[in-house]
């Protein structure tokens, strides 16, 4: 009985190849996801702990230079008041991959660039996911 268990285990382990492993790194056509809409948020405060209200902000996909802006929404006044800005949302998940890509957030106030910060962002086939970068920064 023990020998047949080890034989089955050996067959299973040798049956995997690199192509099988790569297939698991892609999203399936039938993905079960939550209905939650995710946004990766950058919180920006000044040295006194007060929210920073940018006059302009956007995210750039580094490899293509494509600019992604979330300013033209009804939520924009609240974002400025709270100093909390979207870096990337599920709506732009197709801009990245499971392994991630670099995105640069730029925050401008009165014509002066106050923030230029790079993040590595990927996804898990359902939602955007921060792979590296700090989501809270203090500017002078």
XYZ file of N, CA, C and O in Angstrom:
560
model
N 0.827 -1.187 0.000
C 0.000 0.000 0.000
C 0.873 1.253 0.000
O 0.602 2.181 -0.728
N 1.921 1.239 0.866
C 2.828 2.378 0.930
C 3.526 2.592 -0.408
O 3.678 3.722 -0.850
N 3.946 1.501 -1.017
C 4.657 1.608 -2.288
C 3.776 2.208 -3.379
O 4.236 2.997 -4.198
N 2.505 1.841 -3.410
C 1.615 2.388 -4.437
C 1.366 3.886 -4.194
O 1.221 4.662 -5.131
N 1.351 4.303 -2.931
C 1.216 5.727 -2.627
C 2.409 6.503 -3.176
O 2.258 7.530 -3.824
N 3.623 6.006 -2.913
C 4.826 6.670 -3.394
C 4.897 6.658 -4.918
O 5.344 7.621 -5.530
N 4.436 5.585 -5.531
C 4.420 5.495 -6.986
C 3.467 6.556 -7.567
O 3.814 7.253 -8.513
N 2.287 6.707 -6.973
C 1.322 7.717 -7.433
C 1.898 9.125 -7.257
O 1.761 9.983 -8.127
N 2.539 9.360 -6.117
C 3.145 10.656 -5.850
C 4.239 10.962 -6.868
O 4.316 12.074 -7.401
N 5.060 9.981 -7.186
C 6.126 10.147 -8.164
C 5.546 10.481 -9.543
O 6.031 11.382 -10.229
N 4.480 9.806 -9.942
C 3.849 10.061 -11.241
C 3.281 11.481 -11.279
O 3.451 12.207 -12.264
N 2.639 11.896 -10.206
C 2.072 13.248 -10.152
C 3.154 14.317 -10.245
O 3.007 15.307 -10.951
N 4.246 14.137 -9.529
C 5.311 15.133 -9.515
C 6.041 15.215 -10.847
O 6.424 16.295 -11.281
N 6.232 14.094 -11.507
C 6.928 14.121 -12.787
C 5.995 14.528 -13.922
O 6.444 14.847 -15.006
N 4.694 14.553 -13.670
C 3.732 14.937 -14.702
C 3.649 16.436 -14.916
O 3.078 16.904 -15.885
N 4.234 17.236 -14.027
C 4.208 18.689 -14.179
C 5.368 19.139 -15.045
O 6.454 18.586 -14.975
N 5.124 20.128 -15.867
C 6.204 20.713 -16.637
C 6.097 22.230 -16.581
O 5.159 22.781 -16.023
N 7.051 22.922 -17.165
C 7.094 24.386 -17.100
C 5.858 25.021 -17.737
O 5.345 26.021 -17.266
N 5.335 24.421 -18.793
C 4.151 24.959 -19.458
C 2.951 24.951 -18.511
O 2.173 25.894 -18.466
N 2.816 23.892 -17.706
C 1.723 23.821 -16.736
C 1.857 24.921 -15.695
O 0.879 25.547 -15.308
N 3.070 25.181 -15.242
C 3.299 26.207 -14.243
C 2.963 27.578 -14.814
O 2.314 28.387 -14.181
N 3.360 27.853 -16.060
C 3.065 29.135 -16.674
C 1.568 29.342 -16.839
O 1.071 30.448 -16.694
N 0.837 28.277 -17.148
C -0.607 28.404 -17.324
C -1.293 28.874 -16.043
O -2.245 29.618 -16.083
N -0.777 28.468 -14.890
C -1.380 28.890 -13.630
C -1.093 30.355 -13.334
O -1.712 30.936 -12.475
N -0.143 30.962 -14.044
C 0.174 32.368 -13.855
C -0.686 33.271 -14.721
O -0.533 34.467 -14.696
N -1.586 32.734 -15.501
C -2.497 33.516 -16.309
C -3.879 33.448 -15.682
O -4.208 32.532 -14.958
N -4.697 34.419 -15.977
C -6.056 34.426 -15.444
C -6.942 33.510 -16.272
O -6.847 33.496 -17.496
N -7.788 32.774 -15.593
C -8.705 31.894 -16.313
C -9.865 32.704 -16.877
O -10.178 33.793 -16.393
N -10.497 32.174 -17.898
C -11.642 32.858 -18.511
C -12.817 32.925 -17.549
O -13.624 33.841 -17.594
N -12.903 31.951 -16.666
C -13.982 31.918 -15.676
C -13.357 32.196 -14.313
O -12.952 31.289 -13.611
N -13.249 33.463 -13.978
C -12.627 33.871 -12.725
C -13.723 34.255 -11.732
O -14.616 35.025 -12.064
N -13.650 33.727 -10.527
C -14.621 34.071 -9.491
C -14.031 35.214 -8.667
O -13.035 35.041 -7.987
N -14.664 36.383 -8.764
C -14.170 37.578 -8.084
C -15.286 38.203 -7.249
O -16.458 37.995 -7.525
N -14.882 39.000 -6.277
C -15.877 39.744 -5.508
C -16.354 40.927 -6.341
O -15.720 41.311 -7.319
N -17.465 41.505 -5.947
C -18.017 42.668 -6.638
C -17.398 43.974 -6.137
O -17.768 45.051 -6.585
N -16.460 43.880 -5.219
C -15.809 45.055 -4.656
C -14.942 45.716 -5.731
O -14.200 45.039 -6.441
N -15.051 47.033 -5.860
C -14.242 47.800 -6.807
C -13.074 48.387 -6.030
O -13.260 49.202 -5.137
N -11.867 47.948 -6.353
C -10.678 48.354 -5.600
C -9.980 49.542 -6.254
O -9.907 49.638 -7.479
N -9.468 50.410 -5.410
C -8.628 51.527 -5.836
C -7.407 51.550 -4.936
O -7.539 51.437 -3.712
N -6.245 51.708 -5.517
C -5.031 51.892 -4.729
C -4.908 53.390 -4.466
O -4.908 54.192 -5.398
N -4.836 53.768 -3.210
C -4.903 55.167 -2.796
C -3.579 55.633 -2.203
O -2.979 54.934 -1.382
N -3.152 56.831 -2.604
C -1.985 57.485 -2.028
C -2.474 58.601 -1.109
O -3.248 59.468 -1.535
N -2.055 58.573 0.144
C -2.411 59.615 1.095
C -1.234 60.579 1.206
O -0.104 60.169 1.477
N -1.508 61.877 0.996
C -0.454 62.888 1.003
C -0.773 63.938 2.060
O -1.844 64.541 2.049
N 0.182 64.142 2.968
C 0.030 65.138 4.037
C 1.238 66.063 4.021
O 2.306 65.694 3.531
N 1.063 67.249 4.610
C 2.201 68.149 4.758
C 2.912 67.835 6.084
O 2.485 66.949 6.828
N 3.966 68.583 6.383
C 4.765 68.297 7.582
C 3.996 68.522 8.881
O 4.402 68.050 9.939
N 2.856 69.218 8.807
C 2.030 69.439 9.998
C 0.901 68.409 10.107
O 0.055 68.498 10.988
N 0.878 67.448 9.187
C -0.132 66.398 9.220
C -1.436 66.747 8.535
O -2.418 66.012 8.636
N -1.456 67.872 7.816
C -2.667 68.291 7.104
C -2.686 67.740 5.687
O -1.628 67.623 5.045
N -3.866 67.415 5.170
C -3.965 66.888 3.800
C -3.469 67.908 2.774
O -3.677 69.115 2.931
N -2.814 67.413 1.735
C -2.333 68.259 0.644
C -3.347 68.195 -0.493
O -3.702 67.106 -0.954
N -3.822 69.366 -0.932
C -4.795 69.451 -2.017
C -4.068 69.816 -3.312
O -3.653 70.959 -3.504
N -3.912 68.825 -4.197
C -3.263 69.084 -5.479
C -4.222 69.803 -6.430
O -5.417 69.539 -6.419
N -3.669 70.666 -7.265
C -4.483 71.282 -8.312
C -4.563 70.352 -9.523
O -5.491 70.441 -10.319
N -3.577 69.461 -9.641
C -3.568 68.461 -10.716
C -2.842 67.224 -10.214
O -1.863 67.325 -9.470
N -3.312 66.063 -10.628
C -2.636 64.809 -10.290
C -2.988 63.764 -11.344
O -4.045 63.800 -11.959
N -2.059 62.851 -11.559
C -2.266 61.783 -12.534
C -1.243 60.683 -12.309
O -0.253 60.875 -11.590
N -1.495 59.547 -12.906
C -0.589 58.407 -12.859
C -0.110 58.132 -14.276
O -0.889 58.223 -15.223
N 1.157 57.786 -14.426
C 1.722 57.468 -15.734
C 2.248 56.036 -15.708
O 2.976 55.660 -14.779
N 1.873 55.252 -16.709
C 2.469 53.928 -16.860
C 3.863 54.149 -17.424
O 4.023 54.667 -18.536
N 4.878 53.795 -16.659
C 6.256 54.150 -16.980
C 6.690 53.616 -18.339
O 7.262 54.351 -19.147
N 6.416 52.366 -18.640
C 6.926 51.745 -19.866
C 6.318 52.357 -21.138
O 6.984 52.418 -22.170
N 5.096 52.850 -21.075
C 4.442 53.400 -22.271
C 4.303 54.917 -22.242
O 4.071 55.540 -23.275
N 4.401 55.508 -21.060
C 4.194 56.946 -20.937
C 2.724 57.329 -20.944
O 2.379 58.512 -20.936
N 1.834 56.337 -20.928
C 0.396 56.606 -20.944
C -0.033 57.250 -19.630
O 0.244 56.749 -18.553
N -0.751 58.371 -19.751
C -1.226 59.128 -18.599
C -2.634 58.655 -18.236
O -3.502 58.551 -19.088
N -2.844 58.373 -16.934
C -4.145 57.939 -16.426
C -4.588 58.973 -15.395
O -3.899 59.209 -14.410
N -5.733 59.599 -15.640
C -6.216 60.644 -14.741
C -7.562 60.263 -14.156
O -8.432 59.755 -14.858
N -7.720 60.521 -12.870
C -8.982 60.268 -12.173
C -9.614 61.574 -11.689
O -10.487 61.566 -10.848
N -9.170 62.702 -12.226
C -9.645 64.001 -11.766
C -11.068 64.331 -12.188
O -11.749 65.056 -11.488
N -11.528 63.858 -13.300
C -12.829 64.256 -13.822
C -13.975 63.459 -13.222
O -14.841 62.967 -13.927
N -14.009 63.326 -11.920
C -15.100 62.599 -11.271
C -15.719 63.455 -10.189
O -15.132 64.444 -9.733
N -16.892 63.077 -9.762
C -17.583 63.793 -8.689
C -16.854 63.667 -7.355
O -17.060 64.466 -6.450
N -16.015 62.652 -7.221
C -15.302 62.424 -5.962
C -14.074 63.322 -5.819
O -13.487 63.387 -4.738
N -13.707 64.037 -6.869
C -12.468 64.819 -6.847
C -12.399 65.852 -5.719
O -11.375 65.937 -5.035
N -13.437 66.646 -5.441
C -13.344 67.612 -4.324
C -13.074 66.931 -2.971
O -12.301 67.448 -2.161
N -13.679 65.792 -2.748
C -13.453 65.063 -1.492
C -12.021 64.541 -1.421
O -11.391 64.566 -0.361
N -11.494 64.077 -2.544
C -10.108 63.589 -2.575
C -9.147 64.693 -2.174
O -8.225 64.485 -1.393
N -9.343 65.862 -2.740
C -8.463 66.994 -2.438
C -8.552 67.372 -0.957
O -7.549 67.649 -0.315
N -9.777 67.395 -0.429
C -9.990 67.768 0.969
C -9.311 66.784 1.922
O -8.758 67.167 2.950
N -9.335 65.494 1.558
C -8.740 64.449 2.397
C -7.268 64.193 2.085
O -6.583 63.507 2.843
N -6.793 64.696 0.939
C -5.416 64.426 0.524
C -5.214 62.971 0.146
O -4.130 62.424 0.310
N -6.254 62.333 -0.390
C -6.186 60.917 -0.758
C -6.503 60.772 -2.250
O -7.599 61.123 -2.685
N -5.536 60.241 -2.989
C -5.627 60.220 -4.444
C -5.464 58.804 -5.003
O -4.585 58.066 -4.558
N -6.291 58.437 -5.986
C -6.146 57.111 -6.590
C -4.876 57.036 -7.444
O -4.568 57.969 -8.188
N -4.172 55.943 -7.287
C -2.994 55.673 -8.106
C -3.438 54.845 -9.315
O -3.112 55.153 -10.454
N -4.194 53.779 -9.044
C -4.732 52.915 -10.090
C -5.961 52.205 -9.523
O -6.004 51.908 -8.329
N -6.954 51.948 -10.375
C -8.181 51.297 -9.932
C -8.431 50.026 -10.744
O -7.779 49.791 -11.762
N -9.396 49.250 -10.286
C -9.766 48.032 -11.019
C -10.180 48.340 -12.455
O -10.021 47.517 -13.340
N -10.704 49.535 -12.687
C -11.102 49.925 -14.035
C -9.944 49.978 -15.020
O -10.149 49.904 -16.231
N -8.729 50.094 -14.502
C -7.531 50.123 -15.349
C -6.627 48.920 -15.104
O -5.429 48.971 -15.389
N -7.222 47.836 -14.596
C -6.459 46.622 -14.298
C -5.763 46.074 -15.545
O -4.696 45.469 -15.458
N -6.345 46.311 -16.722
C -5.740 45.803 -17.956
C -4.423 46.507 -18.302
O -3.708 46.078 -19.200
N -4.072 47.566 -17.578
C -2.817 48.273 -17.804
C -1.623 47.566 -17.160
O -0.485 47.939 -17.391
N -1.910 46.547 -16.346
C -0.831 45.856 -15.649
C -0.970 44.348 -15.825
O -1.768 43.879 -16.628
N -0.164 43.583 -15.105
C -0.154 42.126 -15.226
C -0.033 41.503 -13.845
O 0.093 42.207 -12.848
N -0.042 40.184 -13.798
C 0.157 39.491 -12.520
C 1.525 39.823 -11.929
O 1.666 39.965 -10.718
N 2.532 39.959 -12.794
C 3.888 40.245 -12.332
C 4.059 41.720 -11.983
O 4.978 42.093 -11.274
N 3.178 42.573 -12.489
C 3.213 43.994 -12.165
C 3.946 44.841 -13.181
O 4.680 44.338 -14.037
N 3.717 46.131 -13.078
C 4.373 47.133 -13.920
C 4.583 48.372 -13.064
O 3.936 48.563 -12.036
N 5.506 49.228 -13.504
C 5.790 50.454 -12.775
C 4.852 51.572 -13.215
O 4.645 51.796 -14.413
N 4.301 52.264 -12.221
C 3.427 53.407 -12.441
C 3.957 54.561 -11.603
O 4.348 54.366 -10.456
N 3.961 55.760 -12.187
C 4.459 56.934 -11.479
C 3.309 57.900 -11.212
O 2.638 58.344 -12.139
N 3.098 58.211 -9.942
C 2.080 59.180 -9.551
C 2.732 60.556 -9.500
O 3.812 60.723 -8.934
N 2.057 61.538 -10.089
C 2.535 62.917 -10.056
C 1.460 63.789 -9.429
O 0.300 63.742 -9.839
N 1.852 64.571 -8.426
C 0.947 65.507 -7.770
C 1.483 66.917 -7.914
O 2.634 67.186 -7.581
N 0.643 67.830 -8.440
C 1.055 69.200 -8.725
C 0.155 70.160 -7.950
O -1.062 69.980 -7.914
N 0.780 71.154 -7.361
C 0.010 72.188 -6.663
C 0.508 73.550 -7.131
O 1.691 73.854 -7.014
N -0.405 74.325 -7.680
C -0.093 75.671 -8.174
C 1.100 75.672 -9.140
O 1.989 76.515 -9.045
N 1.122 74.686 -10.053
C 2.159 74.619 -11.080
C 3.471 73.994 -10.641
O 4.385 73.830 -11.440
N 3.582 73.619 -9.373
C 4.826 73.030 -8.854
C 4.617 71.547 -8.553
O 3.660 71.183 -7.855
N 5.502 70.696 -9.074
C 5.430 69.258 -8.796
C 5.878 69.020 -7.360
O 7.030 69.271 -7.012
N 4.948 68.533 -6.536
C 5.271 68.240 -5.134
C 5.558 66.763 -4.916
O 6.307 66.401 -4.011
N 4.934 65.921 -5.739
C 5.107 64.476 -5.588
C 5.343 63.850 -6.951
O 4.640 64.141 -7.919
N 6.348 63.003 -7.015
C 6.615 62.157 -8.180
C 7.128 60.861 -7.592
O 8.270 60.786 -7.154
N 6.258 59.867 -7.534
C 6.578 58.630 -6.818
C 6.211 57.429 -7.671
O 5.136 57.383 -8.263
N 7.099 56.444 -7.710
C 6.890 55.240 -8.516
C 6.409 54.085 -7.645
O 6.917 53.870 -6.541
N 5.437 53.351 -8.171
C 4.859 52.177 -7.517
C 4.896 51.015 -8.486
O 4.729 51.205 -9.687
N 5.082 49.819 -7.951
C 4.926 48.614 -8.765
C 3.551 48.053 -8.452
O 3.250 47.746 -7.302
N 2.728 47.951 -9.499
C 1.348 47.533 -9.322
C 1.056 46.358 -10.246
O 1.395 46.385 -11.427
N 0.436 45.342 -9.687
C 0.007 44.181 -10.456
C -1.469 43.950 -10.224
O -2.198 44.859 -9.817
N -1.897 42.730 -10.474
C -3.276 42.356 -10.161
C -3.309 40.870 -9.838
O -2.350 40.146 -10.087
N -4.434 40.434 -9.267
C -4.606 39.022 -8.915
C -5.716 38.390 -9.755
O -6.370 37.456 -9.317
N -5.924 38.931 -10.946
C -6.960 38.515 -11.895
C -8.336 39.069 -11.535
O -9.259 38.969 -12.325
N -8.469 39.647 -10.358
C -9.740 40.247 -9.938
C -9.579 41.726 -9.599
O -10.438 42.528 -9.934
N -8.486 42.055 -8.922
C -8.309 43.415 -8.427
C -6.861 43.861 -8.573
O -5.952 43.031 -8.545
N -6.679 45.189 -8.690
C -5.326 45.731 -8.694
C -4.710 45.484 -7.316
O -5.414 45.381 -6.315
N -3.385 45.397 -7.317
C -2.670 45.004 -6.102
C -1.335 45.747 -6.053
O -0.593 45.744 -7.035
N -1.057 46.401 -4.939
C 0.212 47.099 -4.767
C 1.309 46.082 -4.474
O 1.216 45.325 -3.510
N 2.342 46.061 -5.314
C 3.457 45.128 -5.120
C 4.624 45.801 -4.394
O 5.344 45.150 -3.654
N 4.813 47.115 -4.632
C 5.830 47.858 -3.874
C 5.538 49.350 -3.938
O 4.958 49.844 -4.897
N 5.966 50.040 -2.891
C 5.755 51.475 -2.792
C 4.961 51.820 -1.550
O 4.116 51.041 -1.118
N 5.228 52.976 -0.989
C 4.547 53.450 0.225
C 3.308 54.246 -0.173
O 3.388 55.101 -1.052
N 2.196 54.003 0.492
C 0.944 54.674 0.145
C 0.628 55.866 1.061
O -0.454 56.421 0.993
N 1.588 56.265 1.869
C 1.430 57.455 2.707
C 2.737 58.234 2.631
O 3.804 57.681 2.916
N 2.658 59.493 2.175
C 3.873 60.300 2.095
C 3.640 61.675 2.700
O 2.516 62.174 2.749
N 4.729 62.277 3.153
C 4.701 63.625 3.726
C 5.533 64.515 2.838
O 6.661 64.169 2.471
N 4.958 65.678 2.471
C 5.691 66.652 1.659
C 5.873 67.922 2.477
O 5.090 68.227 3.366
N 6.923 68.647 2.162
C 7.196 69.921 2.877
C 6.440 71.060 2.233
O 6.211 71.151 1.094
